[in-house]
Amino acid sequence: MSVASDQMEESVEHKQHVVNHNHTAHHLKQYFFPTEHVPRLSASDPLASQLIAEEKPVVLTDTNLCDTALKWDLDYLAQHMGSERYMVFLSNNHKFKYYDEAKIKQYKTNFVPPTRRVDLTFPEFVKKLREWKPGDERVYLQQGLNNTVGQAIVMDFLQFNWQWLNMQQKNNNWGPLTSNLLLVGMEGNVTPVHYDEQQNFFSQLVGYKRCILFAPEHYERLYPYPVYHPHDRQSQVDFDDPDMEKFPGLKHLQGMEAVVGPGDVLYIPMYWWHQIESLPHLGNTVSVNFWYKGGPTEKIEYPLKPRQKLAIMRNVEKMLLEALREPAEVGPLLRSLVLGRYTGEEADRQEGALLSAAAPHTN
């Protein structure tokens, strides 16, 4: 083990700890997989910079990134976000699973969206949230921060710690900032496990959220939907009711987790799976994320990194789908590419090898 690795382990051992909110511990649901804690570090700690450079999660405790937004509770937002209508999702249960409307139309699937979208003014949204009772649809506002959100909100936004953000972007050779999403949800809301293809600084403003993460190495163990499916980038696995026979790779799943509160910033690396939960019984939550495009493709070195393999798989799927225009033809074509040159018993042997290679790793 290198000296740097020794220093990292020592620093993590001394500085890593669960968020010091003892009142949250009994609200954490226990799942079927083990987790370790995401390191919590000062933004000035060299280890924090090292983890970001290595694309590993870290909670930063003192970035002062969104200090001017720590007052963005429901009353403040209702007062200052004006009469514009914002994007709100409604769900019959606690889960808010993303779906791509364009893919529903493009591939004419029989897909039934798990949530529905409405456009509400912020006071209308707050009324639904505050008057909610068991049996009602749950609500979750997800709105891009732009010049429609009211002058006071824009002024708070302009006073974020952009100097620190710009330094992170430059030091890690990321692409441009693509969007900021304002997330306002009810306690108990869950965004099920998925991954994004961008770098993300997740800033918690009001309330507490639990974030469960899995490295790209767990791609196959979380059984993603195919790229043409409206749930692209989502896992088929229901963490509340896992089917171990259908998804045997779950037995080897290992994660990381953190609870973030006001002022915390969680770095979620691109291609890392993550599930976000607003902790129950602790009030509503407000968060803002900062999404950046990944940097230029790094020098190819073998063996390939897990996220490089993931990107290759996605691009192959996308290219084939674009060329064939029919999702059902993608699988047979891939099979033909590998097995088409074989016949008889040799074809059976090769197919067995192919299925074995595609099986989740058990190490």
Tab-separated table of C-alpha atoms in Angstrom:
chain	number	residue	atom	x	y	z
A	1	MET	CA	0.000	0.000	0.000
A	2	SER	CA	1.313	3.455	-0.888
A	3	VAL	CA	2.103	6.207	1.629
A	4	ALA	CA	-0.728	8.247	0.101
A	5	SER	CA	-3.129	5.354	0.676
A	6	ASP	CA	-1.929	5.009	4.291
A	7	GLN	CA	-2.447	8.721	4.857
A	8	MET	CA	-5.915	8.549	3.305
A	9	GLU	CA	-6.957	5.649	5.542
A	10	GLU	CA	-5.652	7.412	8.629
A	11	SER	CA	-7.398	10.664	7.699
A	12	VAL	CA	-10.668	8.911	6.933
A	13	GLU	CA	-10.434	6.948	10.186
A	14	HIS	CA	-9.998	10.109	12.251
A	15	LYS	CA	-12.268	12.479	10.347
A	16	GLN	CA	-15.032	10.288	8.996
A	17	HIS	CA	-18.132	10.117	11.160
A	18	VAL	CA	-21.869	9.931	10.893
A	19	VAL	CA	-23.609	13.300	10.785
A	20	ASN	CA	-23.933	14.452	14.362
A	21	HIS	CA	-27.701	14.484	14.318
A	22	ASN	CA	-28.485	11.746	16.818
A	23	HIS	CA	-32.190	12.382	16.441
A	24	THR	CA	-32.022	11.091	12.853
A	25	ALA	CA	-30.517	7.664	13.534
A	26	HIS	CA	-33.745	5.837	14.349
A	27	HIS	CA	-35.362	7.197	11.170
A	28	LEU	CA	-32.981	5.323	8.850
A	29	LYS	CA	-34.498	2.298	7.131
A	30	GLN	CA	-32.324	-0.807	7.141
A	31	TYR	CA	-31.819	-2.372	3.713
A	32	PHE	CA	-30.512	-5.760	2.601
A	33	PHE	CA	-26.984	-4.590	1.696
A	34	PRO	CA	-24.096	-3.328	3.827
A	35	THR	CA	-22.936	0.277	3.647
A	36	GLU	CA	-20.035	2.357	4.876
A	37	HIS	CA	-20.154	6.052	5.614
A	38	VAL	CA	-19.187	8.642	3.051
A	39	PRO	CA	-16.294	10.718	4.465
A	40	ARG	CA	-17.304	14.095	5.959
A	41	LEU	CA	-14.491	16.598	5.523
A	42	SER	CA	-13.705	20.268	5.473
A	43	ALA	CA	-13.498	21.711	1.978
A	44	SER	CA	-9.949	22.801	2.835
A	45	ASP	CA	-8.832	19.251	3.659
A	46	PRO	CA	-6.451	17.946	0.947
A	47	LEU	CA	-8.175	14.578	1.200
A	48	ALA	CA	-11.449	16.168	0.087
A	49	SER	CA	-9.784	17.482	-3.065
A	50	GLN	CA	-8.177	14.092	-3.636
A	51	LEU	CA	-11.515	12.266	-3.378
A	52	ILE	CA	-13.160	14.645	-5.858
A	53	ALA	CA	-10.235	14.244	-8.265
A	54	GLU	CA	-10.603	10.460	-7.980
A	55	GLU	CA	-14.369	10.723	-8.526
A	56	LYS	CA	-15.297	9.356	-5.116
A	57	PRO	CA	-18.139	10.713	-2.938
A	58	VAL	CA	-17.437	13.111	-0.104
A	59	VAL	CA	-19.571	15.345	2.119
A	60	LEU	CA	-18.115	18.836	2.437
A	61	THR	CA	-19.109	20.596	5.632
A	62	ASP	CA	-17.945	24.177	5.182
A	63	THR	CA	-18.017	25.267	1.529
A	64	ASN	CA	-20.412	28.149	2.308
A	65	LEU	CA	-21.690	27.324	-1.157
A	66	CYS	CA	-25.324	28.288	-0.639
A	67	ASP	CA	-25.282	30.262	2.605
A	68	THR	CA	-27.617	32.887	1.133
A	69	ALA	CA	-30.167	30.127	0.459
A	70	LEU	CA	-30.199	28.573	3.929
A	71	LYS	CA	-33.242	30.787	4.588
A	72	TRP	CA	-35.186	29.205	1.692
A	73	ASP	CA	-37.889	27.607	3.796
A	74	LEU	CA	-41.433	27.263	2.492
A	75	ASP	CA	-42.539	30.675	3.741
A	76	TYR	CA	-39.579	32.481	2.177
A	77	LEU	CA	-39.953	30.714	-1.157
A	78	ALA	CA	-43.731	31.255	-1.242
A	79	GLN	CA	-43.188	34.953	-0.593
A	80	HIS	CA	-40.483	35.469	-3.220
A	81	MET	CA	-41.017	33.005	-6.070
A	82	GLY	CA	-43.907	34.997	-7.475
A	83	SER	CA	-46.864	33.801	-9.532
A	84	GLU	CA	-45.000	31.687	-12.092
A	85	ARG	CA	-46.003	28.043	-12.452
A	86	TYR	CA	-43.404	25.434	-11.573
A	87	MET	CA	-42.920	21.737	-12.295
A	88	VAL	CA	-44.415	19.529	-9.578
A	89	PHE	CA	-44.626	15.728	-9.565
A	90	LEU	CA	-47.419	13.830	-7.819
A	91	SER	CA	-47.145	10.216	-6.639
A	92	ASN	CA	-49.580	7.758	-5.076
A	93	ASN	CA	-46.746	6.481	-2.876
A	94	HIS	CA	-43.485	7.780	-1.441
A	95	LYS	CA	-41.410	7.005	-4.552
A	96	PHE	CA	-40.682	9.519	-7.316
A	97	LYS	CA	-39.079	7.526	-10.108
A	98	TYR	CA	-37.822	9.483	-13.107
A	99	TYR	CA	-39.091	8.684	-16.607
A	100	ASP	CA	-38.435	10.107	-20.072
A	101	GLU	CA	-41.644	11.264	-21.760
A	102	ALA	CA	-39.957	11.442	-25.177
A	103	LYS	CA	-39.126	7.725	-25.068
A	104	ILE	CA	-42.726	6.832	-24.292
A	105	LYS	CA	-43.813	8.569	-27.494
A	106	GLN	CA	-40.826	7.515	-29.602
A	107	TYR	CA	-41.074	3.785	-28.960
A	108	LYS	CA	-44.840	3.566	-28.424
A	109	THR	CA	-44.494	1.444	-25.305
A	110	ASN	CA	-47.325	0.436	-22.963
A	111	PHE	CA	-45.456	2.203	-20.188
A	112	VAL	CA	-47.576	3.710	-17.410
A	113	PRO	CA	-45.775	6.617	-15.696
A	114	PRO	CA	-45.351	6.050	-11.948
A	115	THR	CA	-45.935	9.754	-11.240
A	116	ARG	CA	-47.761	12.560	-12.957
A	117	ARG	CA	-46.582	16.087	-13.615
A	118	VAL	CA	-48.538	19.289	-13.012
A	119	ASP	CA	-47.581	22.958	-13.142
A	120	LEU	CA	-48.418	24.907	-9.983
A	121	THR	CA	-47.602	28.269	-8.487
A	122	PHE	CA	-45.435	27.963	-5.407
A	123	PRO	CA	-48.278	28.948	-3.035
A	124	GLU	CA	-50.466	26.252	-4.666
A	125	PHE	CA	-47.701	23.726	-4.131
A	126	VAL	CA	-47.253	24.745	-0.487
A	127	LYS	CA	-51.004	24.459	0.093
A	128	LYS	CA	-50.977	20.878	-1.239
A	129	LEU	CA	-47.953	20.034	0.864
A	130	ARG	CA	-49.277	21.504	4.113
A	131	GLU	CA	-52.801	20.107	3.714
A	132	TRP	CA	-51.561	16.616	2.795
A	133	LYS	CA	-53.093	13.730	4.709
A	134	PRO	CA	-52.565	9.961	4.434
A	135	GLY	CA	-54.129	8.688	1.226
A	136	ASP	CA	-53.470	11.903	-0.704
A	137	GLU	CA	-50.945	12.076	-3.525
A	138	ARG	CA	-47.513	13.095	-2.323
A	139	VAL	CA	-45.848	16.118	-3.954
A	140	TYR	CA	-42.311	16.993	-5.052
A	141	LEU	CA	-41.302	20.256	-6.743
A	142	GLN	CA	-38.356	20.001	-9.145
A	143	GLN	CA	-37.658	23.281	-10.910
A	144	GLY	CA	-34.635	24.657	-12.715
A	145	LEU	CA	-33.301	27.874	-11.227
A	146	ASN	CA	-33.614	30.583	-13.860
A	147	ASN	CA	-34.825	34.173	-14.140
A	148	THR	CA	-38.467	33.120	-13.635
A	149	VAL	CA	-38.011	32.344	-9.946
A	150	GLY	CA	-38.267	35.912	-8.637
A	151	GLN	CA	-35.754	38.696	-8.095
A	152	ALA	CA	-34.986	37.918	-4.436
A	153	ILE	CA	-34.245	34.276	-5.259
A	154	VAL	CA	-32.047	35.328	-8.188
A	155	MET	CA	-30.110	37.736	-5.949
A	156	ASP	CA	-29.549	34.991	-3.365
A	157	PHE	CA	-28.421	32.690	-6.190
A	158	LEU	CA	-25.909	35.221	-7.522
A	159	GLN	CA	-24.298	35.389	-4.068
A	160	PHE	CA	-23.533	31.673	-3.928
A	161	ASN	CA	-19.862	30.790	-3.498
A	162	TRP	CA	-19.185	30.689	-7.228
A	163	GLN	CA	-15.462	31.212	-6.666
A	164	TRP	CA	-15.226	27.845	-4.922
A	165	LEU	CA	-17.384	26.151	-7.561
A	166	ASN	CA	-15.374	27.581	-10.439
A	167	MET	CA	-12.176	26.404	-8.772
A	168	GLN	CA	-13.572	22.848	-8.522
A	169	GLN	CA	-14.576	22.918	-12.173
A	170	LYS	CA	-11.128	24.123	-13.255
A	171	ASN	CA	-9.106	21.835	-10.990
A	172	ASN	CA	-11.001	18.748	-12.132
A	173	ASN	CA	-11.163	19.706	-15.808
A	174	TRP	CA	-14.964	19.451	-15.924
A	175	GLY	CA	-17.119	20.771	-18.706
A	176	PRO	CA	-19.640	23.596	-18.276
A	177	LEU	CA	-22.314	23.931	-15.610
A	178	THR	CA	-25.481	22.675	-17.311
A	179	SER	CA	-28.209	23.320	-14.762
A	180	ASN	CA	-29.238	23.989	-11.189
A	181	LEU	CA	-32.313	22.179	-9.917
A	182	LEU	CA	-34.344	23.357	-6.944
A	183	LEU	CA	-35.857	20.375	-5.103
A	184	VAL	CA	-38.612	20.910	-2.526
A	185	GLY	CA	-40.160	17.785	-1.086
A	186	MET	CA	-42.148	16.216	1.678
A	187	GLU	CA	-40.558	14.242	4.471
A	188	GLY	CA	-40.420	10.591	3.458
A	189	ASN	CA	-40.140	11.227	-0.297
A	190	VAL	CA	-37.705	8.884	-2.075
A	191	THR	CA	-35.968	9.214	-5.436
A	192	PRO	CA	-35.169	5.549	-6.235
A	193	VAL	CA	-31.706	4.389	-7.203
A	194	HIS	CA	-30.391	5.732	-10.520
A	195	TYR	CA	-27.252	7.273	-11.996
A	196	ASP	CA	-26.544	10.503	-13.874
A	197	GLU	CA	-24.075	11.172	-16.658
A	198	GLN	CA	-22.882	14.427	-15.097
A	199	GLN	CA	-20.880	15.512	-12.073
A	200	ASN	CA	-23.082	16.742	-9.232
A	201	PHE	CA	-22.608	18.928	-6.175
A	202	PHE	CA	-25.734	18.319	-4.092
A	203	SER	CA	-26.327	21.168	-1.639
A	204	GLN	CA	-28.729	20.636	1.263
A	205	LEU	CA	-30.518	23.779	2.475
A	206	VAL	CA	-33.468	22.790	4.682
A	207	GLY	CA	-34.168	19.484	6.425
A	208	TYR	CA	-32.246	16.220	6.196
A	209	LYS	CA	-31.702	13.735	3.410
A	210	ARG	CA	-30.137	10.313	3.348
A	211	CYS	CA	-28.063	9.553	0.259
A	212	ILE	CA	-27.159	5.941	-0.569
A	213	LEU	CA	-24.503	5.493	-3.261
A	214	PHE	CA	-22.980	2.637	-5.246
A	215	ALA	CA	-19.827	2.769	-7.346
A	216	PRO	CA	-20.032	2.176	-11.120
A	217	GLU	CA	-18.589	-1.300	-10.483
A	218	HIS	CA	-22.084	-2.272	-9.302
A	219	TYR	CA	-23.656	-1.467	-12.680
A	220	GLU	CA	-24.684	-5.055	-13.458
A	221	ARG	CA	-25.735	-5.809	-9.888
A	222	LEU	CA	-28.374	-3.056	-10.043
A	223	TYR	CA	-29.900	-4.236	-13.337
A	224	PRO	CA	-30.495	-0.973	-15.236
A	225	TYR	CA	-33.301	-0.661	-17.741
A	226	PRO	CA	-32.184	-0.576	-21.406
A	227	VAL	CA	-31.450	2.842	-22.915
A	228	TYR	CA	-34.672	2.919	-24.950
A	229	HIS	CA	-36.848	2.415	-21.858
A	230	PRO	CA	-38.498	5.483	-20.247
A	231	HIS	CA	-36.720	4.482	-17.017
A	232	ASP	CA	-33.279	4.627	-18.667
A	233	ARG	CA	-30.564	5.140	-16.011
A	234	GLN	CA	-32.896	3.688	-13.355
A	235	SER	CA	-32.502	0.359	-11.594
A	236	GLN	CA	-35.185	-2.302	-12.026
A	237	VAL	CA	-34.681	-3.269	-8.374
A	238	ASP	CA	-37.188	-2.251	-5.716
A	239	PHE	CA	-35.147	-1.725	-2.552
A	240	ASP	CA	-38.296	-2.078	-0.435
A	241	ASP	CA	-39.106	-5.490	-1.914
A	242	PRO	CA	-35.979	-6.959	-3.557
A	243	ASP	CA	-36.412	-10.087	-5.697
A	244	MET	CA	-33.222	-12.022	-5.020
A	245	GLU	CA	-34.125	-14.808	-7.430
A	246	LYS	CA	-34.786	-12.472	-10.331
A	247	PHE	CA	-31.796	-10.252	-9.458
A	248	PRO	CA	-29.156	-12.551	-7.898
A	249	GLY	CA	-26.408	-9.929	-8.168
A	250	LEU	CA	-28.046	-8.067	-5.280
A	251	LYS	CA	-26.426	-10.528	-2.894
A	252	HIS	CA	-23.075	-8.891	-3.646
A	253	LEU	CA	-24.205	-5.268	-3.438
A	254	GLN	CA	-22.190	-2.914	-1.203
A	255	GLY	CA	-22.900	0.793	-0.812
A	256	MET	CA	-21.950	4.023	0.883
A	257	GLU	CA	-24.279	6.435	2.615
A	258	ALA	CA	-24.475	9.841	4.225
A	259	VAL	CA	-27.069	11.994	5.942
A	260	VAL	CA	-26.799	15.602	4.814
A	261	GLY	CA	-28.268	18.599	6.602
A	262	PRO	CA	-28.354	22.389	6.122
A	263	GLY	CA	-25.038	23.657	4.771
A	264	ASP	CA	-23.703	20.257	3.707
A	265	VAL	CA	-22.611	19.645	0.103
A	266	LEU	CA	-22.382	16.072	-1.172
A	267	TYR	CA	-20.253	15.366	-4.237
A	268	ILE	CA	-21.983	12.676	-6.339
A	269	PRO	CA	-19.593	11.555	-9.084
A	270	MET	CA	-20.957	10.861	-12.542
A	271	TYR	CA	-22.074	7.264	-13.129
A	272	TRP	CA	-22.381	6.599	-9.392
A	273	TRP	CA	-25.733	5.057	-8.546
A	274	HIS	CA	-27.619	6.958	-5.845
A	275	GLN	CA	-30.904	6.906	-3.968
A	276	ILE	CA	-32.049	10.069	-2.179
A	277	GLU	CA	-34.460	9.947	0.770
A	278	SER	CA	-36.025	12.844	2.659
A	279	LEU	CA	-35.927	11.535	6.207
A	280	PRO	CA	-39.377	10.864	7.685
A	281	HIS	CA	-40.697	12.782	10.702
A	282	LEU	CA	-38.116	15.559	10.290
A	283	GLY	CA	-40.003	18.063	8.156
A	284	ASN	CA	-39.876	19.162	4.551
A	285	THR	CA	-36.639	19.367	2.591
A	286	VAL	CA	-35.099	21.908	0.228
A	287	SER	CA	-32.007	21.157	-1.875
A	288	VAL	CA	-30.183	22.567	-4.894
A	289	ASN	CA	-27.871	20.629	-7.166
A	290	PHE	CA	-25.156	21.810	-9.525
A	291	TRP	CA	-24.694	19.610	-12.593
A	292	TYR	CA	-21.504	19.762	-14.672
A	293	LYS	CA	-20.597	17.937	-17.834
A	294	GLY	CA	-17.717	15.538	-17.421
A	295	GLY	CA	-14.316	16.567	-18.695
A	296	PRO	CA	-12.783	15.416	-21.981
A	297	THR	CA	-12.171	11.688	-22.257
A	298	GLU	CA	-9.054	10.883	-20.306
A	299	LYS	CA	-6.157	8.912	-21.690
A	300	ILE	CA	-7.176	5.312	-22.305
A	301	GLU	CA	-5.318	3.003	-19.944
A	302	TYR	CA	-6.018	-0.682	-19.413
A	303	PRO	CA	-7.768	-2.180	-17.647
A	304	LEU	CA	-10.560	0.290	-18.374
A	305	LYS	CA	-12.193	2.025	-15.435
A	306	PRO	CA	-15.709	0.805	-14.586
A	307	ARG	CA	-17.279	4.096	-15.658
A	308	GLN	CA	-15.454	3.896	-19.011
A	309	LYS	CA	-16.934	0.449	-19.602
A	310	LEU	CA	-20.347	1.773	-18.646
A	311	ALA	CA	-20.030	4.666	-21.104
A	312	ILE	CA	-19.005	2.246	-23.880
A	313	MET	CA	-22.009	0.009	-23.211
A	314	ARG	CA	-24.414	2.943	-23.244
A	315	ASN	CA	-22.976	4.340	-26.476
A	316	VAL	CA	-23.123	0.970	-28.231
A	317	GLU	CA	-26.758	0.570	-27.182
A	318	LYS	CA	-27.598	4.093	-28.326
A	319	MET	CA	-25.919	3.701	-31.722
A	320	LEU	CA	-27.646	0.388	-32.423
A	321	LEU	CA	-31.008	1.740	-31.337
A	322	GLU	CA	-30.596	4.816	-33.517
A	323	ALA	CA	-29.678	2.664	-36.508
A	324	LEU	CA	-32.337	-0.024	-36.043
A	325	ARG	CA	-35.134	2.237	-34.735
A	326	GLU	CA	-36.697	-0.783	-33.073
A	327	PRO	CA	-35.715	-1.762	-29.502
A	328	ALA	CA	-36.664	-5.412	-30.024
A	329	GLU	CA	-33.998	-5.787	-32.721
A	330	VAL	CA	-31.065	-4.640	-30.585
A	331	GLY	CA	-30.674	-7.863	-28.582
A	332	PRO	CA	-30.875	-10.268	-31.552
A	333	LEU	CA	-28.350	-8.193	-33.489
A	334	LEU	CA	-25.861	-8.208	-30.612
A	335	ARG	CA	-26.331	-11.966	-30.263
A	336	SER	CA	-25.811	-12.408	-33.999
A	337	LEU	CA	-22.605	-10.366	-33.905
A	338	VAL	CA	-21.114	-12.700	-31.301
A	339	LEU	CA	-22.639	-16.055	-32.217
A	340	GLY	CA	-23.502	-15.748	-35.888
A	341	ARG	CA	-20.240	-17.303	-37.095
A	342	TYR	CA	-20.776	-20.498	-35.081
A	343	THR	CA	-23.073	-23.471	-35.714
A	344	GLY	CA	-24.233	-26.572	-33.886
A	345	GLU	CA	-22.535	-27.544	-30.645
A	346	GLU	CA	-19.967	-24.773	-30.975
A	347	ALA	CA	-22.787	-22.201	-31.043
A	348	ASP	CA	-24.206	-23.682	-27.840
A	349	ARG	CA	-20.784	-23.537	-26.156
A	350	GLN	CA	-20.215	-19.936	-27.221
A	351	GLU	CA	-23.681	-18.892	-26.047
A	352	GLY	CA	-22.988	-20.484	-22.680
A	353	ALA	CA	-19.710	-18.567	-22.453
A	354	LEU	CA	-21.496	-15.354	-23.434
A	355	LEU	CA	-24.148	-15.798	-20.754
A	356	SER	CA	-21.469	-16.606	-18.179
A	357	ALA	CA	-19.499	-13.477	-19.071
A	358	ALA	CA	-22.635	-11.362	-18.800
A	359	ALA	CA	-23.483	-12.659	-15.330
A	360	PRO	CA	-22.842	-10.275	-12.388
A	361	HIS	CA	-19.402	-10.563	-10.793
A	362	THR	CA	-19.310	-12.217	-7.395
A	363	ASN	CA	-16.027	-10.904	-6.053
